[in-house]
Protein backbone atom coordinates (compact mmCIF):
# COMPACT_ATOMS: atom_id res chain seq x y z
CA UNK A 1 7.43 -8.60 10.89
CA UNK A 2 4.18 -10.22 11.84
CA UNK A 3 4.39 -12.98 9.16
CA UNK A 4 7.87 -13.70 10.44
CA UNK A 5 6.24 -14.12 14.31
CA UNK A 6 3.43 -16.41 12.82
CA UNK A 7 5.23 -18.38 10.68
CA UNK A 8 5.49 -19.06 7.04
CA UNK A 9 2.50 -18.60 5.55
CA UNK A 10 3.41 -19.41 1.64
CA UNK A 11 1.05 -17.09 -0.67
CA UNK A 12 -0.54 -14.25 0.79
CA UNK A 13 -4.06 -13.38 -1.24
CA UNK A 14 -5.33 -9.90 -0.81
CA UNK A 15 -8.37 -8.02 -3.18
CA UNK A 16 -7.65 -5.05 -4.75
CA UNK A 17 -10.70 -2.26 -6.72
CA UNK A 18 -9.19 0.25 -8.84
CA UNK A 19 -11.61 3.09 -9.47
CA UNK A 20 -10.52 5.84 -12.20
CA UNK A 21 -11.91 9.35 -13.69
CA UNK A 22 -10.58 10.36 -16.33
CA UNK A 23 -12.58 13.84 -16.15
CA UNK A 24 -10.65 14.46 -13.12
CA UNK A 25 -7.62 12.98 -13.37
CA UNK A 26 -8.11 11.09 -10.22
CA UNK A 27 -7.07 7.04 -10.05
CA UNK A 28 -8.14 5.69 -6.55
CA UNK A 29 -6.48 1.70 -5.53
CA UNK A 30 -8.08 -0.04 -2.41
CA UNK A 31 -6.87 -3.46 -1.14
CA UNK A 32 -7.69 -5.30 1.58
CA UNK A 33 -5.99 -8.79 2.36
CA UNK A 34 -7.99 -11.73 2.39
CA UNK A 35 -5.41 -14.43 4.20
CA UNK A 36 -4.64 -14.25 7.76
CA UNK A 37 -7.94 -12.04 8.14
CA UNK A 38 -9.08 -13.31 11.30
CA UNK A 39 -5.79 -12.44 12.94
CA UNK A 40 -5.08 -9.20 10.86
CA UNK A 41 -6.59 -6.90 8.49
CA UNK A 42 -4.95 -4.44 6.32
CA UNK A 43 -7.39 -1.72 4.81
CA UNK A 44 -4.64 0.16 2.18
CA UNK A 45 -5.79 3.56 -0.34
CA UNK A 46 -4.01 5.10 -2.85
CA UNK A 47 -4.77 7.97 -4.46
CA UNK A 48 -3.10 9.57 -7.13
CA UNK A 49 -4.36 13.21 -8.61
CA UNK A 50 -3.28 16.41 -10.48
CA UNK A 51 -1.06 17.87 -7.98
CA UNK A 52 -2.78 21.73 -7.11
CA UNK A 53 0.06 23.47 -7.08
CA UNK A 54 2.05 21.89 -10.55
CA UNK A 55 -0.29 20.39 -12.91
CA UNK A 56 2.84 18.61 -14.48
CA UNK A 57 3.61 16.32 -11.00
CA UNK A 58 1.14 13.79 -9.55
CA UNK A 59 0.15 13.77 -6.06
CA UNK A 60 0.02 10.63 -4.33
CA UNK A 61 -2.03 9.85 -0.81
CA UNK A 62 -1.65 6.51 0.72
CA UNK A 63 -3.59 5.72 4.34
CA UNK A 64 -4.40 2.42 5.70
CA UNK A 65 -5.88 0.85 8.96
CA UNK A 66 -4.22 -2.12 9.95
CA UNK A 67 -6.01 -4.10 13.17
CA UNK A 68 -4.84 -7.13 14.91
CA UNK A 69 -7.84 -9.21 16.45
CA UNK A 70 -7.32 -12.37 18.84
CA UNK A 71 -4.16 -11.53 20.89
CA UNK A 72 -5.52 -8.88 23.40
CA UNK A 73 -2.87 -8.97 25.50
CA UNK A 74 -0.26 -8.17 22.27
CA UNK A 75 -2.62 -6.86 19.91
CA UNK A 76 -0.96 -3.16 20.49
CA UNK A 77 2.66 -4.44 20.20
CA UNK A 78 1.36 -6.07 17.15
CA UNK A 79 -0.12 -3.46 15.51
CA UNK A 80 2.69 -1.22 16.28
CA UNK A 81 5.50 -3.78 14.49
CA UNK A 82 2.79 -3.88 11.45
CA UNK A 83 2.53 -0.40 10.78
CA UNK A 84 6.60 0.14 11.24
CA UNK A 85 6.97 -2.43 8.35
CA UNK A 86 4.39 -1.08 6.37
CA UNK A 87 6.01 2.36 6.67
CA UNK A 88 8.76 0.36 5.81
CA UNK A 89 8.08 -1.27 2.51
CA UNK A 90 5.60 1.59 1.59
CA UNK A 91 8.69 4.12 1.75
CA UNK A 92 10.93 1.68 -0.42
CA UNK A 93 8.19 1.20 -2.92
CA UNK A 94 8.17 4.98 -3.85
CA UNK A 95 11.81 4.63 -3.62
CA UNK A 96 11.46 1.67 -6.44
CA UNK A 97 8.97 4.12 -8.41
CA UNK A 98 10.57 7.07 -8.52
CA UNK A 99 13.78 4.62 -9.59
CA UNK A 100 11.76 3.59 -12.32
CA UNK A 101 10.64 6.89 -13.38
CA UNK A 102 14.25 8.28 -13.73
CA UNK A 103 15.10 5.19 -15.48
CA UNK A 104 12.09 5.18 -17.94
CA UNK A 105 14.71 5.63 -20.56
CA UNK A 106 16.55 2.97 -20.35
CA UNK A 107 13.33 0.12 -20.27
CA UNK A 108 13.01 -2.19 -22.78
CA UNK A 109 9.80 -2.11 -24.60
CA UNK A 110 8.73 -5.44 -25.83
C-alpha cells in the first residue's frame, strides 16, 4: 500500500542474517530493507523453534517495527496502511507454507 502511494519503485533491495543452532533447534531470520530507507524502515524477525508443548511441530514468531520518517503530518496513517499490508502478506505467506507442506508430496525433486 505504501509503494502503491509513492510510486513504482522497480526492485526493492532489503538485507537479510540468518543465525542457526543446531544444539537448540532454534533458526532466527532478520531483514531489514535497504531501498526507500529514508522514508520507511522495516525491521522483520523470524523465529522458528521446537514447539514446548509437541516436539514434532515447529513454532514460529514473527515481530517487526515498521517506521515512516519525513511525512509528520501522515506518518501515523502511513504506518498504520504498512502494518495492515504486512499483516496482510505475512498471513498469506504461512498460508503459501503450510500449502506447501501438505503438498510436499506431490514436488518434483530435480
Amino acid at each position: 500500500m505504501f509503494l502503491q502511494i509513492v510510486g513504482d519503485c522497480g526492485m526493492l533491495h532489503g538485507n537479510e542474517q540468518s543465525w542457526l543452532s543446531r544444539s537448540e533447534k532454534v533458526l532466527v531470520l532478520r531483514t531489514k530493507n535497504m531501498s526507500l530507507s529514508n522514508l520507511i524502515t522495516i525491521d522483520e524477525k523470524l523465529t522458528y523453534s521446537v514447539n514446548p508443548d509437541n516436539p514434532n511441530m515447529t513454532l514460529l514468531e514473527q515481530s517487526a517495527t515498521i517506521r515512516v520518517m519525513g511525512i509528520p503530518f501522515l506518518q501515523g496513517t502511513f504506518e498504520d496502511m504498512t502494518v495492515k499490508s504486512f499483516d496482510s502478506n505475512s498471513a498469506n505467506g504461512r498460508l503459501a507454507i503450510i500449502d506447501i507442506i501438505k503438498n510436499k508430496n506431490n514436488v518434483i525433486r530435480i
